[in-house]
Each structure stands twice: as C-alpha cells, then as structure tokens.
Short mmCIF file of C-alpha atoms in Angstrom, two decimals:
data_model
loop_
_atom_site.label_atom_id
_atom_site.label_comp_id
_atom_site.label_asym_id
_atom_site.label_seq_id
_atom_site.Cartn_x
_atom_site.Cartn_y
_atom_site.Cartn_z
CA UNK A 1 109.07 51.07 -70.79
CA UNK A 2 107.94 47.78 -68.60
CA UNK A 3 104.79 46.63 -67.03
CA UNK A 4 105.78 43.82 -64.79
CA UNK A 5 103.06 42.28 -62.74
CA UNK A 6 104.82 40.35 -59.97
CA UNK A 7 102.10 37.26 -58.17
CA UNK A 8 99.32 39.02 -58.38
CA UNK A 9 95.90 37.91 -57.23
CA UNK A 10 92.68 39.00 -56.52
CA UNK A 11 89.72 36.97 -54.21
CA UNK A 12 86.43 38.08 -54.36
CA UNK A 13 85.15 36.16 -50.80
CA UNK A 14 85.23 32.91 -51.69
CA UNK A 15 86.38 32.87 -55.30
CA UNK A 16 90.08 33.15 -56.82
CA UNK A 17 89.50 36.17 -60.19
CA UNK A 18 93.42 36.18 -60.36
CA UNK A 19 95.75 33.32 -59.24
CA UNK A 20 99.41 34.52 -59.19
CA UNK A 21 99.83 36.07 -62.56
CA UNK A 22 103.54 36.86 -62.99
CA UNK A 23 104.34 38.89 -66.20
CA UNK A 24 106.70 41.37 -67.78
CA UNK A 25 105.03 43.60 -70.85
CA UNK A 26 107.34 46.14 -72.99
CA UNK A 27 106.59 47.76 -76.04
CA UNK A 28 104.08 46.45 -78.53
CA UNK A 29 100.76 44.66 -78.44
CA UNK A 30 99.73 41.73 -76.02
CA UNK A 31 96.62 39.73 -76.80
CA UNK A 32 94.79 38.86 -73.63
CA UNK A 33 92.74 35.38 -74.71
CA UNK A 34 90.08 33.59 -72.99
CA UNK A 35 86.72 32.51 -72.61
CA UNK A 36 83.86 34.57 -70.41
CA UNK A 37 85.14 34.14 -66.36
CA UNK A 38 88.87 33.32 -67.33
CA UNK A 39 89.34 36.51 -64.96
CA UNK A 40 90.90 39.11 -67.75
CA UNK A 41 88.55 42.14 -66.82
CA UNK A 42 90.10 41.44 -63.16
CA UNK A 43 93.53 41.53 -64.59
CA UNK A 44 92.79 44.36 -66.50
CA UNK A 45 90.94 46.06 -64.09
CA UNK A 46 93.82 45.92 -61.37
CA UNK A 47 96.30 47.05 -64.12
CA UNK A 48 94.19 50.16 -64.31
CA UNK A 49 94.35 51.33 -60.54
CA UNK A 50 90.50 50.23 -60.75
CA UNK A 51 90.30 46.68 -58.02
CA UNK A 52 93.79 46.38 -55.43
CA UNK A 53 95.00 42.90 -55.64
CA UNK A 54 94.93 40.70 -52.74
CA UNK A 55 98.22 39.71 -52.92
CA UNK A 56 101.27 40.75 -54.92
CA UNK A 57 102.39 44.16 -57.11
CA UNK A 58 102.41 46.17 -60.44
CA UNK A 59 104.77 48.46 -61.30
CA UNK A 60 105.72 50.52 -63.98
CA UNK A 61 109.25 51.26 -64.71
CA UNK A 62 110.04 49.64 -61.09
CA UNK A 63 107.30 51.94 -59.57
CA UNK A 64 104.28 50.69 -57.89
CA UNK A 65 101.06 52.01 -59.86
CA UNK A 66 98.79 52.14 -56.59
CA UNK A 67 101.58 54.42 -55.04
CA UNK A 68 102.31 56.62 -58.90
CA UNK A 69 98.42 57.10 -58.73
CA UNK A 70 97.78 60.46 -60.52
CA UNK A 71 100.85 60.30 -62.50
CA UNK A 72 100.43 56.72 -63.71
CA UNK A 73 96.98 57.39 -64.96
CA UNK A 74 98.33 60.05 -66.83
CA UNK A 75 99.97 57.14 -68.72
CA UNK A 76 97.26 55.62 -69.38
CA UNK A 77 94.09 54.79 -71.86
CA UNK A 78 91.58 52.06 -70.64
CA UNK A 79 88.02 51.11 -72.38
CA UNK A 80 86.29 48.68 -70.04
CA UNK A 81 83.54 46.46 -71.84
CA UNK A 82 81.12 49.22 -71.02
CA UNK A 83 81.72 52.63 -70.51
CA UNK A 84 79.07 55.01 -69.59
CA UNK A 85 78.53 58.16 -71.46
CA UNK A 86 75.59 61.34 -71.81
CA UNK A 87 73.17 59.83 -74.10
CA UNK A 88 72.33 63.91 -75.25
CA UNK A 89 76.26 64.74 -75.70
CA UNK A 90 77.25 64.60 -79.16
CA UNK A 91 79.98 62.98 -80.27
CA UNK A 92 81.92 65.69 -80.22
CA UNK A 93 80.72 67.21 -77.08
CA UNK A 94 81.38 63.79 -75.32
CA UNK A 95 85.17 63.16 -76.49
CA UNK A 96 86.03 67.06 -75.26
CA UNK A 97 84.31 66.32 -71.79
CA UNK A 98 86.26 63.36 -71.38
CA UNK A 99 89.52 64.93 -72.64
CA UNK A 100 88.90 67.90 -70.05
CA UNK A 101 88.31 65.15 -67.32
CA UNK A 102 91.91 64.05 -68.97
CA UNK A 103 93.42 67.35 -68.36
CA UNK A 104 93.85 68.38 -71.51
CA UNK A 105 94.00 72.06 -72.70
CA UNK A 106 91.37 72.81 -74.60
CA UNK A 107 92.75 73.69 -78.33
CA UNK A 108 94.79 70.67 -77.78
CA UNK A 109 91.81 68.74 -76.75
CA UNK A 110 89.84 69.73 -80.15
CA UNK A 111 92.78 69.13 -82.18
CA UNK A 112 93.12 65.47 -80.73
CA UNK A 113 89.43 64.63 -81.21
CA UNK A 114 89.11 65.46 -84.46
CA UNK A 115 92.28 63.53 -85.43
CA UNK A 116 91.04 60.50 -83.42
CA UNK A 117 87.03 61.01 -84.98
CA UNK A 118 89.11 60.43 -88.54
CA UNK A 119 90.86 57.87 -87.16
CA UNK A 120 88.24 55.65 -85.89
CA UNK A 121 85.86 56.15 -88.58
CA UNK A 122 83.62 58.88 -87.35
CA UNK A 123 84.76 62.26 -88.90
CA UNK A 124 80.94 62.50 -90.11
CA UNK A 125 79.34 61.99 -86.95
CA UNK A 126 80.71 64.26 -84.71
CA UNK A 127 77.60 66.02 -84.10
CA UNK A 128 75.43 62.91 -83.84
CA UNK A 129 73.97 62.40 -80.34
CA UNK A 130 75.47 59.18 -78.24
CA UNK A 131 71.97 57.92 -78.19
CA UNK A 132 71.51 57.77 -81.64
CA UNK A 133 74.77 55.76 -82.52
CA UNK A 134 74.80 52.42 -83.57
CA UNK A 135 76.50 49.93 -80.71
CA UNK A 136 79.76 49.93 -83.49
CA UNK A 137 79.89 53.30 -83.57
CA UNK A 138 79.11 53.53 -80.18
CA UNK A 139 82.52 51.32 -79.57
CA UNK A 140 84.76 53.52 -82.17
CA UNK A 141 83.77 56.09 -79.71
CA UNK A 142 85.12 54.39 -76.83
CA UNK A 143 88.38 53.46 -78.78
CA UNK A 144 88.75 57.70 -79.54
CA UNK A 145 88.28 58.34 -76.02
CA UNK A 146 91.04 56.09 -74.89
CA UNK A 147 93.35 57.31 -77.24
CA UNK A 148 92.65 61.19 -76.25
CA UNK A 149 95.30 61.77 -74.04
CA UNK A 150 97.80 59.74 -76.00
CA UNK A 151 99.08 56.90 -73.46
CA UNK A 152 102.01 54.90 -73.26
CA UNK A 153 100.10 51.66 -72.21
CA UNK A 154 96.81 51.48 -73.77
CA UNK A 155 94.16 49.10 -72.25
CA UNK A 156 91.41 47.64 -74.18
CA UNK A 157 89.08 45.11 -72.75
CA UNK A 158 86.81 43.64 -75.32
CA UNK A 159 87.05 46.51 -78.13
CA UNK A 160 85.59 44.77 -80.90
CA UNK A 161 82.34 43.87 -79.59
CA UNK A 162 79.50 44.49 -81.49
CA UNK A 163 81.72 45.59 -84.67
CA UNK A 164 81.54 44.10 -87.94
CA UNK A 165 83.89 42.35 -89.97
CA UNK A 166 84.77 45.38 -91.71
CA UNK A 167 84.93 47.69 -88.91
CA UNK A 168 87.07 44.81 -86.37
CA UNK A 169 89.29 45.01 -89.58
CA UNK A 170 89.46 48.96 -89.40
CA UNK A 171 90.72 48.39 -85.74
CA UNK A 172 93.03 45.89 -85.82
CA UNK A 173 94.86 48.28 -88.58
CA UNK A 174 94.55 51.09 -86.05
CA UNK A 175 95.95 49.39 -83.05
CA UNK A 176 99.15 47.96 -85.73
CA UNK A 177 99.85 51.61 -86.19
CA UNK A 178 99.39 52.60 -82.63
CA UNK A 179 101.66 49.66 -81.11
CA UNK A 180 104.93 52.18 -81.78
CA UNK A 181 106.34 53.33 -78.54
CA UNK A 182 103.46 51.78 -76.35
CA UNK A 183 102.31 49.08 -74.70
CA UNK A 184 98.67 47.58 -75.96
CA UNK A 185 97.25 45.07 -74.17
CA UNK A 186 94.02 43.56 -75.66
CA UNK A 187 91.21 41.07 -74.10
CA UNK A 188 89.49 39.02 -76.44
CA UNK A 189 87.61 36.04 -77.22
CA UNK A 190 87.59 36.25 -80.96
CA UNK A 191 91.01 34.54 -82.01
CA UNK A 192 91.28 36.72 -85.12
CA UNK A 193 91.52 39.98 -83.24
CA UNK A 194 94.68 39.67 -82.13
CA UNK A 195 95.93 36.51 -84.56
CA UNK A 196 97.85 39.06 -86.84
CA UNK A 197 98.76 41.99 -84.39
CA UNK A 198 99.68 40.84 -81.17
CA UNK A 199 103.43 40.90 -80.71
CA UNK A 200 102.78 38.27 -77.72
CA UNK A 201 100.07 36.28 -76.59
CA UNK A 202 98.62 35.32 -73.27
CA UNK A 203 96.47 32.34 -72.55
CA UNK A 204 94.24 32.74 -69.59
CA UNK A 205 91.83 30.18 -67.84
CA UNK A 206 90.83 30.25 -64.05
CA UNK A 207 92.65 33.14 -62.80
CA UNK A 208 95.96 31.74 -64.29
CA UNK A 209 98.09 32.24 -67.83
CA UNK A 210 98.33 29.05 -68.72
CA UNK A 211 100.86 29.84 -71.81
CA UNK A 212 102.13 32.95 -73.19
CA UNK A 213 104.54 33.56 -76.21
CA UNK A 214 104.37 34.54 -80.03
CA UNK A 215 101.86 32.70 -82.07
CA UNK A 216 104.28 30.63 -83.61
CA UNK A 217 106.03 29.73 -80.17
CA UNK A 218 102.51 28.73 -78.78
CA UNK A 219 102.20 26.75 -81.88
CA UNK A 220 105.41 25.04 -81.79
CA UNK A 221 105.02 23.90 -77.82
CA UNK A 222 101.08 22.65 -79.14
CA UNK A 223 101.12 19.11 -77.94
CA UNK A 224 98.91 17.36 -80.24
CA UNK A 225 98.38 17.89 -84.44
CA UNK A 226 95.81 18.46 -86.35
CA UNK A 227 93.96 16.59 -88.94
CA UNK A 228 90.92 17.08 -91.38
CA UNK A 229 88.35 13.98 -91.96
CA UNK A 230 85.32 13.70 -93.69
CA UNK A 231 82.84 11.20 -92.36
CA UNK A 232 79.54 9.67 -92.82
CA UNK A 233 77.09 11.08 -90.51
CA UNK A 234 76.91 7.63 -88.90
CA UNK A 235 80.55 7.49 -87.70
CA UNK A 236 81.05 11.55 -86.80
CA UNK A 237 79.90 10.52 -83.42
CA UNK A 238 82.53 8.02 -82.84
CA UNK A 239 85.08 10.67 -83.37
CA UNK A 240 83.56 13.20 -81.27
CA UNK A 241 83.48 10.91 -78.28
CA UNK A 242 86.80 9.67 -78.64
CA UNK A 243 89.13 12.99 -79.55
CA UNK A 244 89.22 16.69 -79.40
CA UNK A 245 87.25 18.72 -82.27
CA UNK A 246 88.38 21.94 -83.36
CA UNK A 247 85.73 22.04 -85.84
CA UNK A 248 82.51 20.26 -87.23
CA UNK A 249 81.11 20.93 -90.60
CA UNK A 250 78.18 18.93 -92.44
CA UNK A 251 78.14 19.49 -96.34
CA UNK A 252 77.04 17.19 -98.91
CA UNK A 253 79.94 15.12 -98.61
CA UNK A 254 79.08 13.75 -94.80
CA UNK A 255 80.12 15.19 -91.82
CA UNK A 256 84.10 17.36 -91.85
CA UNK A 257 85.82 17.22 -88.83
CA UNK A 258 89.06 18.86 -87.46
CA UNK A 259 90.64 16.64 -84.91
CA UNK A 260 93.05 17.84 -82.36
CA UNK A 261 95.00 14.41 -82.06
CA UNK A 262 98.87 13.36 -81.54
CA UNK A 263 98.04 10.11 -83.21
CA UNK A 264 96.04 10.21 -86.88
CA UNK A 265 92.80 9.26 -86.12
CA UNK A 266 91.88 7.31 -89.01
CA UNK A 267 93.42 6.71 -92.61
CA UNK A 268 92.78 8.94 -94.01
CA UNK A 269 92.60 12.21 -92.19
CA UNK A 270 94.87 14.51 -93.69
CA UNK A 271 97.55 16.58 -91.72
CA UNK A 272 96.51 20.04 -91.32
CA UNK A 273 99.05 23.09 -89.80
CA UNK A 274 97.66 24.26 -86.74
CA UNK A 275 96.30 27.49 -86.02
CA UNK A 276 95.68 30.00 -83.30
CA UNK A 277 91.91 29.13 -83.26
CA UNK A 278 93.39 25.51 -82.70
CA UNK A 279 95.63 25.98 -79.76
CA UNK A 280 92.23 28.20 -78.35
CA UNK A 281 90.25 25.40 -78.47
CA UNK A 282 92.49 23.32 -77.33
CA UNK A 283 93.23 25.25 -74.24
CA UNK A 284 89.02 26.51 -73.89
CA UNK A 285 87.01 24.22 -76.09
CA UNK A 286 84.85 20.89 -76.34
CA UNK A 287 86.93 18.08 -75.18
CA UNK A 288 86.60 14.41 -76.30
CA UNK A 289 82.62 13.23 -75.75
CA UNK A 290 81.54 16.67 -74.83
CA UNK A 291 78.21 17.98 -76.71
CA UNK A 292 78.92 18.91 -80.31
CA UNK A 293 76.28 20.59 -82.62
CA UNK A 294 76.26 18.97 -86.43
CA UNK A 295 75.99 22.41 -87.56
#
C-alpha cells in the first residue's frame, strides 16, 4: 500500500498551485496543513484523478492513477470542501444514490449506509431532507458518503468545517479508528484536527511542503523556542515589532504574549514547550512588526 507522488506540479496560466511536491504515503493518517491558497485542494484534487498535473506522476502501488482510472477510483473516498447533493433526497435516499453511482449492490449498499449513518452521528436523521440539515450535519453526510464504498486511501479536504467542538471531536475519533489498513490524508487549517491523529504531517505554503514528519520530529527540527511574558500594555508593542508572536492575550494582569524567539526576549519570560499550533504559526503566521490585534 503506497501513494508516491513523484515532482508533481500544476500551473494554472500564470500561477504555480503545485511546485514539485515529492512524497511517499503508506498506511495511516497524513495531516495536510496550511493556510487558504497554500495549494492543498490542488494537491488533493490531482490525487483524486480530478486536475492532471503539469508536470510529474502519481502512482499507486507503482501504477500511474491517470492510466488505473476506473480501477483506482474504486480505491478511493474523496469529500471536496463542497460537494453537491439533491436538496429533496433524504438522507437516506442520498447516501444509496451515491453508493449506486459507487457500484455497489444494493443490499450491500443499505447495509453500509446505515452502519456509516451510526457512525457519523446521524442514525436519527436518515429520513430528514438534505435541505433541512444543519451545515454539521450536512458535513457528517459528506464524511458517510466517502466512506460508502470502503476505500483504501480516503481523501478529505476540509472535513471539519462548520462542525462544533463536539462533533470535530466525534470525527477525529472516527478517522483514529478508520486509519487501519488505509491511507487518510486530511487538509486542514485548524491545528487540532489532526494534532492527535495524524501519523505524519505535511507543511504546505506556495505550492511547496515546506516540512513533513511526526509532530514531535517537526518539533524537534523547530528552530527557535518559545517563551510566555506578561507585559504592560505600554511595552506589548515593543515585542510585537521586534519578534514572532504565537499568541496575544490581554487580562487584568497587562498584556500575555507567546514569543517565538531563539534568544529569551526579556527576563523574565518563561520557557514554554512548543506546540503544533507553534511550529503553524511559525511556518503561516504574523511575523515580527506585522499587525497584531490586543484581543
């Protein structure tokens, strides 16, 4: 079981989406992070047969995808950041359409979308009409209906939008127990999706992975530390012009900062271990003298 993507790319006229992304994926679950235009729905997109790169090759088990086409999709379960649906179907009705489109025989099709409606939180709305879901439930939807035909590489581009804490929890526990004898790769923004699951993590930022590894390898290689000061509200600015904040609190006390730093930045900030959220904003946040919010 291996994904390897081998310098791939993708233009779009002008503009570089993917910039020679070499990568090798086996079983378990990849987290795909990066802010808004870092070019991860490209990536993800080309991984499901959906854009042709420019330049350079996927294959799966040594195959190329493009030329496996039926056969490879058999393989596989994508949900795109928006996925279109009959606003009239019901749940129900929706989840066997698509598993028909998936080729699946009918009394195994309604066997698999019950299981999945139980899994995913939704065994009492199955005959609820897709128009009259909530845009949560709407999403536990489109997590069932990538599941349906049971795929060995399971691609999920922004899944937890519009969830709530309780339900992102519910899904991070269901991709856990779905990351046996798969691949799961999942795009996010939100550091905690994938903090605790992901076997692997890949940093992307303008078309490139800029650093991939387990979170505690990323940490490790993290070239600065981190430290925790609390400061007048006079002086925070000072600190925000001159280093790299993680995070800015104001509380009673004056103004708490977070400093990304390899040197302490004053006397008494106080050592902190780094995080994922951290390395992100390292990597994709506010720089040194950049606009901060005293929020």
């Amino acid at each position: 079981m291996e994904l390897v993507m081998k310098d791939l790319s993708r233009q779009f006229q002008k503009t570089t989406a993917v910039d020679h992304v070499s990568y090798t994926m086996t079983q378990g679950v990849y987290g795909l992070l990066g802010v808004n235009g870092a070019g991860k729905t490209t990536l993800m997109r080309m991984l499901c047969t959906l854009l042709k790169p420019t330049s350079g090759s996927v294959t799966w088990d040594g195959s190329d995808i493009f030329r496996m086409d039926g056969a490879y999709r058999r393989l596989l379960g994508y949900l795109p950041q928006d996925f279109g649906f009959y606003p009239d179907f019901t749940v129900r009705d929706y989840l066997l359409y698509i598993a028909s489109i998936k080729g699946l025989r009918p009394m195994n099709a309604a066997r698999r979308t019950k299981e999945l409606l139980g899994q995913v939180g939704l065994a009492g709305a199955e005959h609820k009409k897709m128009k009259k879901l909530s845009g949560g439930m709407k999403r536990r939807v489109g997590i069932a209906q990538a599941l349906l035909n049971d795929p060995k590489i399971l691609i999920l581009d922004e899944p937890t939008a519009g969830l709530d804490p309780g339900e992102r929890i519910r899904f991070r526990n269901l991709i856990s127990e779905l990351a046996e004898n798969r691949i799961v790769l999942l795009s996010t923004h939100i550091v905690s999706d994938v903090e605790y699951i992901a076997h692997e993590i890949l940093l992307m930022g303008e078309g490139r992975i800029r650093s991939a590894g387990t979170v505690g390898e990323l940490l490790h290689q993290m070239p600065v530390r981190v430290w925790q000061i609390t400061v007048p509200p006079g002086q925070a600015g000072r600190y925000l012009a001159e280093y790299a904040v993680s995070n800015v609190k104001t509380d009673a006390d004056g103004v708490q900062l977070r400093i990304l730093s390899q040197e302490q930045p004053a006397a008494k900030a106080a050592a902190q271990s780094a995080t994922l959220e951290d390395l992100f904003l390292w990597h994709f946040g506010e720089k040194a003298g950049e606009r901060h919010d005293l929020v």
